PDB file of C-alpha atoms in Angstrom:
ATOM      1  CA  UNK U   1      29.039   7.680   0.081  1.00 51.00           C
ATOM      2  CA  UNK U   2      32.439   8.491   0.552  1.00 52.00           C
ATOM      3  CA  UNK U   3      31.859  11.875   2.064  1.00 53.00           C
ATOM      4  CA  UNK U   4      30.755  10.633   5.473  1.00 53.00           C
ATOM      5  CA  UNK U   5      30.862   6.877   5.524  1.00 55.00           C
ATOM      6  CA  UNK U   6      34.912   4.987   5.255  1.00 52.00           C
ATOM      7  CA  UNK U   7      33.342   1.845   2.831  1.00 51.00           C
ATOM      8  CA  UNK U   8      37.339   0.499   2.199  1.00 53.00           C
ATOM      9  CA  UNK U   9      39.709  -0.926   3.803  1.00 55.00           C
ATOM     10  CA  UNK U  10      42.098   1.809   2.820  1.00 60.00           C
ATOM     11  CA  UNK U  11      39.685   4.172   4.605  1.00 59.00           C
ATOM     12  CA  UNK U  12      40.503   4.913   8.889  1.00 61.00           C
ATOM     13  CA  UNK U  13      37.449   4.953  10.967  1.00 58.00           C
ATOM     14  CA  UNK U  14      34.575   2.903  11.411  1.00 58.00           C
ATOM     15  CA  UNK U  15      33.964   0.501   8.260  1.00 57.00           C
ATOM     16  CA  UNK U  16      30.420  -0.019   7.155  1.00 56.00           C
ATOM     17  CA  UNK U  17      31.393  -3.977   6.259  1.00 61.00           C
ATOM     18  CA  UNK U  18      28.526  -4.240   3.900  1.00 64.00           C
ATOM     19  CA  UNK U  19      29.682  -4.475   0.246  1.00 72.00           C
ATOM     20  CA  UNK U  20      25.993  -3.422  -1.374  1.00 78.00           C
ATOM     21  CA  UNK U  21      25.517   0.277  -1.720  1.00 80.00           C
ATOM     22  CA  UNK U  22      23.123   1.968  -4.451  1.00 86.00           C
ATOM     23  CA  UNK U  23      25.116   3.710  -7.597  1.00 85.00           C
ATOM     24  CA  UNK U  24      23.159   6.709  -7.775  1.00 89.00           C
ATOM     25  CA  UNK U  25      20.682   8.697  -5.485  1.00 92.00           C
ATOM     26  CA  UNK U  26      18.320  10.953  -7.298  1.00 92.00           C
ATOM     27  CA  UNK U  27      17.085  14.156  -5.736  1.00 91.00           C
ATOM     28  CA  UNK U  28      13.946  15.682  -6.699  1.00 91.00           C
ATOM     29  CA  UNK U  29      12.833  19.264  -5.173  1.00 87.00           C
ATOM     30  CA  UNK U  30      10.310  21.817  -5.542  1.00 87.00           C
ATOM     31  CA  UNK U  31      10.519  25.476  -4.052  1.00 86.00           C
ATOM     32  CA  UNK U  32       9.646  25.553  -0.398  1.00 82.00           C
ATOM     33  CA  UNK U  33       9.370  21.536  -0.097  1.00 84.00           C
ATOM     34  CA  UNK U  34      12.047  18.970   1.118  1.00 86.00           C
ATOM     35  CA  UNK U  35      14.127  17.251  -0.908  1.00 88.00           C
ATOM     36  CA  UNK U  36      12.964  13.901  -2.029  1.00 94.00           C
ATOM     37  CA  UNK U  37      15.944  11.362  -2.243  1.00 94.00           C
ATOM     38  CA  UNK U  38      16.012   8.101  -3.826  1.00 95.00           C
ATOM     39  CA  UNK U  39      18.543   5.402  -3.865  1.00 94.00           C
ATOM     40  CA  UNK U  40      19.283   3.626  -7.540  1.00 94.00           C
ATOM     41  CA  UNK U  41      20.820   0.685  -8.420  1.00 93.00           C
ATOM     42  CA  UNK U  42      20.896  -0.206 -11.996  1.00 94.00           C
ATOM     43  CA  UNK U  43      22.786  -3.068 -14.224  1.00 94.00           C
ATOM     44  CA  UNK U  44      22.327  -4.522 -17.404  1.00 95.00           C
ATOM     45  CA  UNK U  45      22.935  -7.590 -19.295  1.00 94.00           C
ATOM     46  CA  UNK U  46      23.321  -8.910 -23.305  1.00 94.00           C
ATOM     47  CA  UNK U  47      20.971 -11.842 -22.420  1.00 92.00           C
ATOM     48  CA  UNK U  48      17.396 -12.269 -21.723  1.00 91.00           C
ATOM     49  CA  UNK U  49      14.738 -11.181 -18.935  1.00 92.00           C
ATOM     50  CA  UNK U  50      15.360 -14.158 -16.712  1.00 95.00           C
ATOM     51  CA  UNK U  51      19.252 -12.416 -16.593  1.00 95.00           C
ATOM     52  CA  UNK U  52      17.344  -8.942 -15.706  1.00 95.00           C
ATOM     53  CA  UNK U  53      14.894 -10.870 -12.759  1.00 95.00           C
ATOM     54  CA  UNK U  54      18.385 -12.046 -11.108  1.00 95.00           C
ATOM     55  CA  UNK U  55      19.660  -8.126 -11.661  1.00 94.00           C
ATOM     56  CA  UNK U  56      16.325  -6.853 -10.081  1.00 95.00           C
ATOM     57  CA  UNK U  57      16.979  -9.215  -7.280  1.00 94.00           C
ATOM     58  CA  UNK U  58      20.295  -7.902  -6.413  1.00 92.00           C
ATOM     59  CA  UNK U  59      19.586  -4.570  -7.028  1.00 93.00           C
ATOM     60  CA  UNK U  60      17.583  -4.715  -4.606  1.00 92.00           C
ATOM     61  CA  UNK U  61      20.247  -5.431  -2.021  1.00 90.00           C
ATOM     62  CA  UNK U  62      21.666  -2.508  -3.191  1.00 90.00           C
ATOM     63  CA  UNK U  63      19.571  -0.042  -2.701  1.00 91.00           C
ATOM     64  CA  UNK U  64      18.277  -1.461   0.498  1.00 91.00           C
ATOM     65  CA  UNK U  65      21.787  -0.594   1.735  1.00 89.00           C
ATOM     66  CA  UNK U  66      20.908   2.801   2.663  1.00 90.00           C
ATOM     67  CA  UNK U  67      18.159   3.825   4.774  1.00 93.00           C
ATOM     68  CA  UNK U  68      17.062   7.675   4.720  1.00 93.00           C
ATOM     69  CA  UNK U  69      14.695   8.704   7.178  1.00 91.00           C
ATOM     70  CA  UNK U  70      12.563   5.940   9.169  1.00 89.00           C
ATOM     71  CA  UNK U  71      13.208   2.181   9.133  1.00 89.00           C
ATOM     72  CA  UNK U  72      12.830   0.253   6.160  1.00 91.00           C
ATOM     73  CA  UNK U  73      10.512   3.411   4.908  1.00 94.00           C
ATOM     74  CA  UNK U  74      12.771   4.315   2.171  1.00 94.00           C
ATOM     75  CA  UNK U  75      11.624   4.601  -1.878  1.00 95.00           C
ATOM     76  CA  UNK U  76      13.784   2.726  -4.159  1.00 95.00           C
ATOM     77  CA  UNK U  77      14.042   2.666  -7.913  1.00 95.00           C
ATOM     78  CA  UNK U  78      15.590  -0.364  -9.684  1.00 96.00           C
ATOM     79  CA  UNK U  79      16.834  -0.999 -13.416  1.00 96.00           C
ATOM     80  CA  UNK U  80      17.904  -3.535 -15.629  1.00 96.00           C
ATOM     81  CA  UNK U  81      18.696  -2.629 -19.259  1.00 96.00           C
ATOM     82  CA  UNK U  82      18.684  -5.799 -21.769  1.00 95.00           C
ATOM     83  CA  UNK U  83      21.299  -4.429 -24.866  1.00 94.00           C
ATOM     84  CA  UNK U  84      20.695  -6.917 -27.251  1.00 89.00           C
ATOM     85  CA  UNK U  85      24.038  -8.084 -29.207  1.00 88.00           C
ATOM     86  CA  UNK U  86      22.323  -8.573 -32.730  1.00 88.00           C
ATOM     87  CA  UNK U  87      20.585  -5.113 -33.236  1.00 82.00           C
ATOM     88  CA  UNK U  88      17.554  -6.051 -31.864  1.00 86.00           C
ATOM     89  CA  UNK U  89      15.550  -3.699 -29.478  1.00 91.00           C
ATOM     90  CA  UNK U  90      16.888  -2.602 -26.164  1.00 94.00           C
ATOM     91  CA  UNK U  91      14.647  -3.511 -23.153  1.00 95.00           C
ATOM     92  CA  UNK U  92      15.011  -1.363 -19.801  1.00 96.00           C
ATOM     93  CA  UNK U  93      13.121  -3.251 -17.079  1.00 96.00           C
ATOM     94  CA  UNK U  94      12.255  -1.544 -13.827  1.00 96.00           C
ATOM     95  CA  UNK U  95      11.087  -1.787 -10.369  1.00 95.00           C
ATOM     96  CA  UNK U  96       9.659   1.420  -8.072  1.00 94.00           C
ATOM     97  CA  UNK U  97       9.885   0.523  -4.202  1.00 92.00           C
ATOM     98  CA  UNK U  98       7.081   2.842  -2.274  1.00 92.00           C
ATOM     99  CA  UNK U  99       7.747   4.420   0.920  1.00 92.00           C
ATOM    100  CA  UNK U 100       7.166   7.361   3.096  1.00 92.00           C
ATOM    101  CA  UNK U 101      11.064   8.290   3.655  1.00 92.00           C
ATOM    102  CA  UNK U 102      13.861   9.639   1.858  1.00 93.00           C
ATOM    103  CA  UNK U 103      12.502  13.223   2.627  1.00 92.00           C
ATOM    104  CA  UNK U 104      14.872  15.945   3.753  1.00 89.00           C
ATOM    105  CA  UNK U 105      13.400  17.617   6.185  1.00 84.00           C
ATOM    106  CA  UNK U 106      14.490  20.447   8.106  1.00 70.00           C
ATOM    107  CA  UNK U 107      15.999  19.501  11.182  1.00 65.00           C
ATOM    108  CA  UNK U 108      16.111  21.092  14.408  1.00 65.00           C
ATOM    109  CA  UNK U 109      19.583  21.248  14.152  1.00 67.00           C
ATOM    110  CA  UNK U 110      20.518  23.100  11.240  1.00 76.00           C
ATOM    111  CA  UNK U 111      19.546  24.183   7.823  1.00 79.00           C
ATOM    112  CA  UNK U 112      21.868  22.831   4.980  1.00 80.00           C
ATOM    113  CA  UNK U 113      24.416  25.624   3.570  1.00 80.00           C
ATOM    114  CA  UNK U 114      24.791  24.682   0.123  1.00 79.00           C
ATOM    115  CA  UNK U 115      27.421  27.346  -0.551  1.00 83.00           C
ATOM    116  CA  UNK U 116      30.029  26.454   2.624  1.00 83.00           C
ATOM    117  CA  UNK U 117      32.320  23.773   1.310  1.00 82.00           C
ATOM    118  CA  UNK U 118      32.032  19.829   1.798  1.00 81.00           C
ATOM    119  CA  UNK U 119      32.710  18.786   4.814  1.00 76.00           C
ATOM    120  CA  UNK U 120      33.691  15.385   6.285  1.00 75.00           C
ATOM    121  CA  UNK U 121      31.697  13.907   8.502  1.00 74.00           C
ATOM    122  CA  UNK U 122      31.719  10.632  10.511  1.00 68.00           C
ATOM    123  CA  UNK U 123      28.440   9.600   9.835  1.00 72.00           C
ATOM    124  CA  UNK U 124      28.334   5.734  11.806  1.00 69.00           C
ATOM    125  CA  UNK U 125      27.410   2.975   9.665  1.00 75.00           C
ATOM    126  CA  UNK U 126      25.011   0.362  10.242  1.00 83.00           C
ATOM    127  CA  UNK U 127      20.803   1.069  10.012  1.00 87.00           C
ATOM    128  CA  UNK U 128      19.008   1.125  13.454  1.00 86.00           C
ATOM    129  CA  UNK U 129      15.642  -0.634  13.067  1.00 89.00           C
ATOM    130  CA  UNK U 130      13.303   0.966  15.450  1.00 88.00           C
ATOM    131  CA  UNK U 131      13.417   0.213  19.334  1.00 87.00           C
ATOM    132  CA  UNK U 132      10.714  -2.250  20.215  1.00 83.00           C
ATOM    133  CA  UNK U 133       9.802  -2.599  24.130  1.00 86.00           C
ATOM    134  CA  UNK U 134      12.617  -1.647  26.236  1.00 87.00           C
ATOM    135  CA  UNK U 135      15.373  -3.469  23.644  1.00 85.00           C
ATOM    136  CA  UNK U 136      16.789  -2.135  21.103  1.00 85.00           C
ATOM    137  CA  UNK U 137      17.396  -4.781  17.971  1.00 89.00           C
ATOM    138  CA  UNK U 138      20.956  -5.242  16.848  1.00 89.00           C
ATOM    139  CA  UNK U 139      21.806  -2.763  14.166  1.00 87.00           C
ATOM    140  CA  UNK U 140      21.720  -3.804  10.460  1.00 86.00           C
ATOM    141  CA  UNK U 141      24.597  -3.570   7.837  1.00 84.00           C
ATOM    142  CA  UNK U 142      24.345  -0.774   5.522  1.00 84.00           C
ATOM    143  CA  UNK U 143      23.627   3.368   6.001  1.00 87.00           C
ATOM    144  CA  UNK U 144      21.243   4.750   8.182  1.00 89.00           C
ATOM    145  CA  UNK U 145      20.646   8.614   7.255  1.00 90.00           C
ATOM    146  CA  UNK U 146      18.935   9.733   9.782  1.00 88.00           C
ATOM    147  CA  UNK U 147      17.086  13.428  10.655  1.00 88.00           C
ATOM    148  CA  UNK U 148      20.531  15.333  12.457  1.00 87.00           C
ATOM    149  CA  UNK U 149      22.263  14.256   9.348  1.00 87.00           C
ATOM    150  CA  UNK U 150      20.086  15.479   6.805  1.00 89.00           C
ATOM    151  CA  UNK U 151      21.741  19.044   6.319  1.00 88.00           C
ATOM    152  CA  UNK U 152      24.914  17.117   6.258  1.00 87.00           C
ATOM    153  CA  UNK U 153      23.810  14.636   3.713  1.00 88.00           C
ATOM    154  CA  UNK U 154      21.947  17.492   1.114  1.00 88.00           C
ATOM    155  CA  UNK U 155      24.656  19.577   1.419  1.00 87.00           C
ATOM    156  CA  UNK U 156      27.267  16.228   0.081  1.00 87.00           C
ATOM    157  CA  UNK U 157      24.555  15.416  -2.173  1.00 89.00           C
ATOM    158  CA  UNK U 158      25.014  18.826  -4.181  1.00 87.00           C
ATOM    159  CA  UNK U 159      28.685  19.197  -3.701  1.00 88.00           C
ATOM    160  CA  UNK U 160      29.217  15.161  -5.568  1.00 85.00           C
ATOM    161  CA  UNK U 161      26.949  16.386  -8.117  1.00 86.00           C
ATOM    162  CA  UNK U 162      28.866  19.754  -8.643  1.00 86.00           C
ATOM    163  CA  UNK U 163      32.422  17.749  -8.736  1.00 85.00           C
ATOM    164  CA  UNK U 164      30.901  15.327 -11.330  1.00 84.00           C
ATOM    165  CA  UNK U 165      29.067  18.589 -13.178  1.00 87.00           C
ATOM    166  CA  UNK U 166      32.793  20.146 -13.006  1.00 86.00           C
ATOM    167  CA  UNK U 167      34.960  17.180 -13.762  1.00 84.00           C
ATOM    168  CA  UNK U 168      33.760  17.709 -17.654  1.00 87.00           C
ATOM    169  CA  UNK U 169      34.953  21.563 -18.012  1.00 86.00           C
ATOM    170  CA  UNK U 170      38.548  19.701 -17.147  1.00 83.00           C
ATOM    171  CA  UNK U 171      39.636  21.814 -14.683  1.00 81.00           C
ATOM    172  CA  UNK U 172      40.955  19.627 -11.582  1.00 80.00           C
ATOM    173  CA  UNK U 173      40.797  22.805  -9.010  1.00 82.00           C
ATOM    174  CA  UNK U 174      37.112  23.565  -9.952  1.00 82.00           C
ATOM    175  CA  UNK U 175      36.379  19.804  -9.625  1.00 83.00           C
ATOM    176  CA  UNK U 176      38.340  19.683  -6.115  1.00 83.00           C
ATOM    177  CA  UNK U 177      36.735  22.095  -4.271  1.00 83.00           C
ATOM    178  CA  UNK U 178      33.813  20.367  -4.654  1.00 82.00           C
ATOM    179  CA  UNK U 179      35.215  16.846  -2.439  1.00 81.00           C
ATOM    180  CA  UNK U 180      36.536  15.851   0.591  1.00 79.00           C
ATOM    181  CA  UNK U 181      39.802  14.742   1.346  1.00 70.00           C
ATOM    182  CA  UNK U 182      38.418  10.989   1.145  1.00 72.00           C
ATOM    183  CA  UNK U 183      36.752  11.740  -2.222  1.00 72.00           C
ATOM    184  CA  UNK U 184      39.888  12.729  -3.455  1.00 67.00           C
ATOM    185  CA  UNK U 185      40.350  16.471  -2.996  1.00 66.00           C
ATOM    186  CA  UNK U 186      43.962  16.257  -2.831  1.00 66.00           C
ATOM    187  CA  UNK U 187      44.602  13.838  -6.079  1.00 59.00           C
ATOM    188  CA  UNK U 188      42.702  16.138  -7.713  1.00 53.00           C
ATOM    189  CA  UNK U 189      45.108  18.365  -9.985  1.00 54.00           C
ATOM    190  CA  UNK U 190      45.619  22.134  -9.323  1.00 45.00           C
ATOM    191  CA  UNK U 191      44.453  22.862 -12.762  1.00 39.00           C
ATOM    192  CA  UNK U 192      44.230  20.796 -16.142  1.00 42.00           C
ATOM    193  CA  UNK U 193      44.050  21.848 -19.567  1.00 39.00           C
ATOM    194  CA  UNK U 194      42.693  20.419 -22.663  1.00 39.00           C
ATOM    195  CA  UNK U 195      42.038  21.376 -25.905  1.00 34.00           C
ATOM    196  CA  UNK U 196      39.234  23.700 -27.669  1.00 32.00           C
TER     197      UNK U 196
END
């Protein structure tokens, strides 16, 4: 989220001022199709599945925070994983939410370059329910990705998951050139060592 959006108060530019975002987003593909991309939100509890219903329920707010595609059309995949404290059985409950979006089309405007490096863009916050009549509804809190920022978005989508991918060889400069400046391109170390 951090690649386009400025979700802090440390962060210039427009603030989303919406505290829910999902903690993953899982991309599926196949050759010649578009990207599939679906928000997650998962938690987890040492009690029972009345704790995981109340989890559920708030992951939900979570992943509802960002919007890919057309209004309120996004899927959604929800978890809450029961670890038991006296050996007993682990329990993973889940919840799929159906919908026609999250697909990465092609846009008219360009095709994503997965091999230029990330770049920082200032995607507005808030989702834009669709227009009904001649007035527009007031915008809702939260991330609205919509079809001229899908190149953008794939392309962030790939370079996170290469920093993350590169963060466990321990090199800092490998892991860098993967982020934006507001991901943390320039904490990142030049170069890091660790043992065999």
């Amino acid at each position: 989220m951090r690649a386009g959006w400025a979700p802090t108060s440390r962060d210039k530019g427009e603030k989303v001022k919406y505290r829910y975002r999902p903690q993953y987003f899982a991309e599926v593909s196949r050759p010649g199709e578009p990207s599939l991309v679906i928000p997650l939100a998962c938690k987890g509890n040492h009690s029972d599945p009345a704790t995981s219903a109340e989890q559920l329920a708030s992951a939900s707010a979570h992943a509802e925070a960002v919007h890919i595609g057309a209004w309120n059309e996004t899927p959604g995949l929800l978890f809450s994983t029961q670890l038991p404290t006296d050996g007993g059985t682990m329990t993973v409950h889940a919840l799929q939410a159906l919908g026609s979006g999250g697909r990465l089309s092609p846009a008219e405007v360009r095709e994503p370059n997965l091999n230029a490096p990330p770049f920082q863009s200032n995607v507005m916050p808030d989702i834009h329910p669709p227009t009904e009549g001649l007035v527009a509804p007031e915008p809702v809190r939260g991330c609205h990705v919509q079809a001229k920022d899908y190149a953008w978005f794939q392309e962030s989508l790939a370079h996170t998951t290469a920093a993350g991918l590169m963060a466990f060889t321990g090199s800092g400069h490998a892991t860098a050139r993967h982020l934006t400046d507001r991901q943390g391109r320039k904490r990142s170390p030049a170069s890091s060592t660790r043992p065999a």
